[in-house]
C-alpha positions as a LaTeX table, in Angstrom:
\begin{tabular}{lrrr}
\hline
Residue & $x$ (\AA) & $y$ (\AA) & $z$ (\AA) \\
\hline
Met1 & $-5.65$ & $-8.55$ & 23.06 \\
Ala2 & $-3.95$ & $-5.35$ & 21.99 \\
Arg3 & $-5.40$ & $-1.83$ & 21.90 \\
Val4 & $-5.33$ & 0.00 & 18.58 \\
Phe5 & $-6.30$ & 3.62 & 17.91 \\
Val6 & $-7.59$ & 4.26 & 14.37 \\
Tyr7 & $-8.03$ & 7.80 & 13.03 \\
Gly8 & $-8.64$ & 7.36 & 9.29 \\
Thr9 & $-10.36$ & 5.06 & 6.83 \\
Leu10 & $-10.76$ & 2.22 & 9.39 \\
Lys11 & $-13.17$ & 4.19 & 11.61 \\
Lys12 & $-16.92$ & 3.50 & 11.65 \\
Gly13 & $-18.60$ & 4.97 & 8.59 \\
Gln14 & $-15.33$ & 5.22 & 6.65 \\
Pro15 & $-14.32$ & 3.32 & 3.47 \\
Asn16 & $-12.18$ & 0.60 & 5.13 \\
Tyr17 & $-14.28$ & 0.00 & 8.26 \\
Lys18 & $-15.48$ & $-3.23$ & 6.60 \\
His19 & $-12.09$ & $-4.77$ & 7.47 \\
Met20 & $-12.55$ & $-4.04$ & 11.18 \\
Ile21 & $-15.78$ & $-6.05$ & 11.29 \\
Asn22 & $-14.61$ & $-8.91$ & 9.04 \\
Thr23 & $-14.06$ & $-11.72$ & 11.56 \\
Ala24 & $-12.20$ & $-13.75$ & 8.92 \\
Lys25 & $-9.36$ & $-11.22$ & 9.43 \\
Gly26 & $-9.53$ & $-11.52$ & 13.23 \\
Leu27 & $-11.43$ & $-9.84$ & 16.03 \\
Ala28 & $-11.69$ & $-6.09$ & 16.56 \\
Lys29 & $-13.95$ & $-4.87$ & 19.35 \\
Phe30 & $-14.90$ & $-1.20$ & 19.51 \\
Gln31 & $-14.02$ & 0.19 & 22.95 \\
Gly32 & $-14.61$ & 3.91 & 22.63 \\
Arg33 & $-13.52$ & 7.21 & 21.18 \\
Gly34 & $-10.35$ & 9.06 & 21.99 \\
Arg35 & $-7.80$ & 11.58 & 20.85 \\
Thr36 & $-4.05$ & 11.78 & 20.96 \\
Val37 & $-2.63$ & 13.30 & 24.16 \\
Glu38 & 0.09 & 14.98 & 22.12 \\
Lys39 & $-0.56$ & 16.99 & 18.99 \\
Tyr40 & 0.29 & 15.43 & 15.62 \\
Pro41 & $-0.11$ & 16.57 & 12.01 \\
Leu42 & $-2.90$ & 14.59 & 10.31 \\
Val43 & $-2.66$ & 15.18 & 6.57 \\
Ile44 & $-4.42$ & 13.85 & 3.49 \\
Ala45 & $-1.77$ & 13.11 & 0.92 \\
Gly46 & $-0.75$ & 11.34 & $-2.26$ \\
Lys47 & $-2.73$ & 10.69 & $-5.41$ \\
Tyr48 & $-5.15$ & 8.40 & $-3.49$ \\
Asn49 & $-5.94$ & 10.98 & $-0.76$ \\
Ile50 & $-4.79$ & 8.74 & 2.09 \\
Pro51 & $-4.90$ & 10.08 & 5.67 \\
Tyr52 & $-1.49$ & 10.00 & 7.37 \\
Met53 & $-0.59$ & 10.92 & 10.91 \\
Leu54 & 2.96 & 12.23 & 10.67 \\
Asn55 & 5.02 & 11.18 & 13.67 \\
Ile56 & 5.98 & 14.73 & 14.66 \\
Pro57 & 4.83 & 15.05 & 18.30 \\
Gly58 & 3.94 & 18.57 & 19.39 \\
Thr59 & 2.89 & 19.77 & 15.91 \\
Gly60 & $-0.66$ & 19.87 & 14.56 \\
His61 & $-3.77$ & 18.86 & 16.51 \\
His62 & $-4.99$ & 16.37 & 19.08 \\
Val63 & $-6.17$ & 13.77 & 16.54 \\
Ala64 & $-9.59$ & 12.18 & 17.12 \\
Gly65 & $-10.26$ & 8.50 & 16.49 \\
Glu66 & $-11.56$ & 5.19 & 17.80 \\
Ile67 & $-10.09$ & 2.68 & 20.23 \\
Tyr68 & $-10.37$ & $-1.05$ & 19.51 \\
Ser69 & $-9.26$ & $-4.21$ & 21.25 \\
Val70 & $-7.88$ & $-6.55$ & 18.62 \\
Asp71 & $-6.58$ & $-10.11$ & 18.68 \\
Asp72 & $-3.21$ & $-11.18$ & 17.27 \\
Gln73 & $-4.75$ & $-12.20$ & 13.93 \\
Met74 & $-6.35$ & $-8.76$ & 13.43 \\
Leu75 & $-3.15$ & $-7.01$ & 14.52 \\
Gln76 & $-1.20$ & $-9.00$ & 11.92 \\
Phe77 & $-3.82$ & $-8.12$ & 9.27 \\
Leu78 & $-3.61$ & $-4.42$ & 10.22 \\
Asp79 & 0.20 & $-4.51$ & 9.97 \\
Glu80 & $-0.10$ & $-5.88$ & 6.43 \\
Phe81 & $-2.98$ & $-3.56$ & 5.49 \\
Glu82 & $-1.08$ & $-0.49$ & 6.73 \\
Gly83 & 2.12 & $-1.48$ & 4.92 \\
Cys84 & 3.97 & $-1.71$ & 8.23 \\
Pro85 & 6.84 & $-0.92$ & 8.65 \\
Asp86 & 7.48 & 0.78 & 5.27 \\
Met87 & 4.43 & 3.03 & 4.76 \\
Tyr88 & 3.31 & 3.28 & 8.40 \\
Gln89 & 5.02 & 2.31 & 11.62 \\
Arg90 & 3.02 & 0.83 & 14.52 \\
Thr91 & 4.01 & 2.67 & 17.68 \\
Leu92 & 2.55 & 3.06 & 21.16 \\
Met93 & 0.98 & 6.46 & 21.79 \\
Arg94 & $-0.89$ & 7.92 & 24.72 \\
Ile95 & $-4.58$ & 8.32 & 23.91 \\
Glu96 & $-7.04$ & 10.37 & 25.96 \\
Val97 & $-10.36$ & 8.56 & 26.35 \\
Val98 & $-13.25$ & 10.80 & 25.33 \\
Glu99 & $-16.05$ & 8.22 & 25.47 \\
Trp100 & $-15.74$ & 4.63 & 26.74 \\
Glu101 & $-18.01$ & 1.68 & 25.94 \\
Gly102 & $-15.49$ & $-1.09$ & 26.56 \\
Lys103 & $-16.20$ & $-3.90$ & 28.95 \\
Gly104 & $-12.75$ & $-5.19$ & 29.83 \\
Gly105 & $-11.14$ & $-6.30$ & 33.06 \\
Ala106 & $-10.32$ & $-4.13$ & 36.06 \\
Gly107 & $-7.16$ & $-2.81$ & 34.38 \\
Glu108 & $-9.13$ & $-1.68$ & 31.32 \\
Ala109 & $-11.79$ & 0.02 & 33.45 \\
Arg110 & $-9.15$ & 1.78 & 35.57 \\
Ala111 & $-7.28$ & 3.01 & 32.47 \\
Ala112 & $-10.51$ & 4.31 & 30.97 \\
Ala113 & $-11.52$ & 6.00 & 34.22 \\
Glu114 & $-8.13$ & 7.71 & 34.47 \\
Gly115 & $-8.72$ & 8.99 & 30.96 \\
Ile116 & $-5.41$ & 8.05 & 29.32 \\
Met117 & $-4.26$ & 4.73 & 27.87 \\
Glu118 & $-1.53$ & 3.49 & 25.58 \\
Cys119 & $-2.65$ & 2.23 & 22.20 \\
Phe120 & $-0.90$ & 1.12 & 19.06 \\
Val121 & $-1.21$ & 3.76 & 16.33 \\
Tyr122 & $-0.18$ & 3.56 & 12.69 \\
Ser123 & 1.69 & 6.79 & 12.03 \\
Thr124 & 4.58 & 7.51 & 9.70 \\
Thr125 & 8.11 & 8.87 & 9.80 \\
Thr126 & 8.63 & 7.95 & 6.12 \\
Tyr127 & 6.98 & 10.73 & 4.12 \\
Pro128 & 8.01 & 13.35 & 1.56 \\
Pro129 & 9.12 & 16.57 & 3.33 \\
Glu130 & 6.47 & 18.65 & 1.51 \\
Trp131 & 3.71 & 16.81 & 3.41 \\
Val132 & 4.59 & 18.87 & 6.50 \\
Gly133 & 3.22 & 21.89 & 4.58 \\
Leu134 & $-0.19$ & 20.31 & 3.88 \\
Pro135 & $-3.27$ & 21.37 & 5.90 \\
Tyr136 & $-3.51$ & 19.65 & 9.30 \\
His137 & $-6.78$ & 18.07 & 10.40 \\
Asp138 & $-7.97$ & 17.13 & 13.89 \\
Ser139 & $-10.36$ & 14.50 & 12.59 \\
Tyr140 & $-10.69$ & 12.53 & 9.36 \\
Asp141 & $-13.79$ & 11.97 & 7.26 \\
Ser142 & $-13.36$ & 10.65 & 3.72 \\
Ser143 & $-16.24$ & 12.86 & 2.56 \\
Gly144 & $-15.28$ & 15.90 & 4.63 \\
Lys145 & $-15.13$ & 19.57 & 3.63 \\
His146 & $-11.55$ & 19.08 & 2.42 \\
Gly147 & $-12.98$ & 17.61 & $-0.83$ \\
Leu148 & $-10.21$ & 14.99 & $-1.09$ \\
Ser149 & $-12.07$ & 11.74 & $-1.72$ \\
Tyr150 & $-10.22$ & 8.61 & $-0.65$ \\
Val151 & $-9.52$ & 6.14 & $-3.46$ \\
Leu152 & $-10.18$ & 2.53 & $-2.44$ \\
Arg153 & $-7.42$ & 0.01 & $-3.15$ \\
Glu154 & $-9.65$ & $-1.93$ & $-5.49$ \\
Ser155 & $-10.09$ & 1.24 & $-7.58$ \\
Arg156 & $-6.40$ & 2.13 & $-7.89$ \\
\hline
\end{tabular}
């Protein structure tokens, strides 16, 4: 099982969460909530109002999200869903555990207790330069105050 940190439309209550609970795509088990140890710009960009974490460490905010344990099948689905490696790149990032529900082995419990763990995150280094000038968010909600409603793939 791999650990994945999601910060956008795959979180609970967001438009693409349905994929995280679709066992036909693999297994994804919610472990807890966290935030990036380093600051990153989280922007909402493009004509479909997609959330992107720009891979510019040290700029922006500590981005909030959810930590999941996923099997190889789900990880492969997420790679395809996220357009990896062209649109997003899956990289390991240090995530600070804010709230932990996971019931893993001793290693998992120790990592959670210490408060920081490495998780795969889908961020991007391939973005138009003007995105750096967009407003930075510390948390994503598709129906947030920003007023930028996410457009589902099936509606594009």
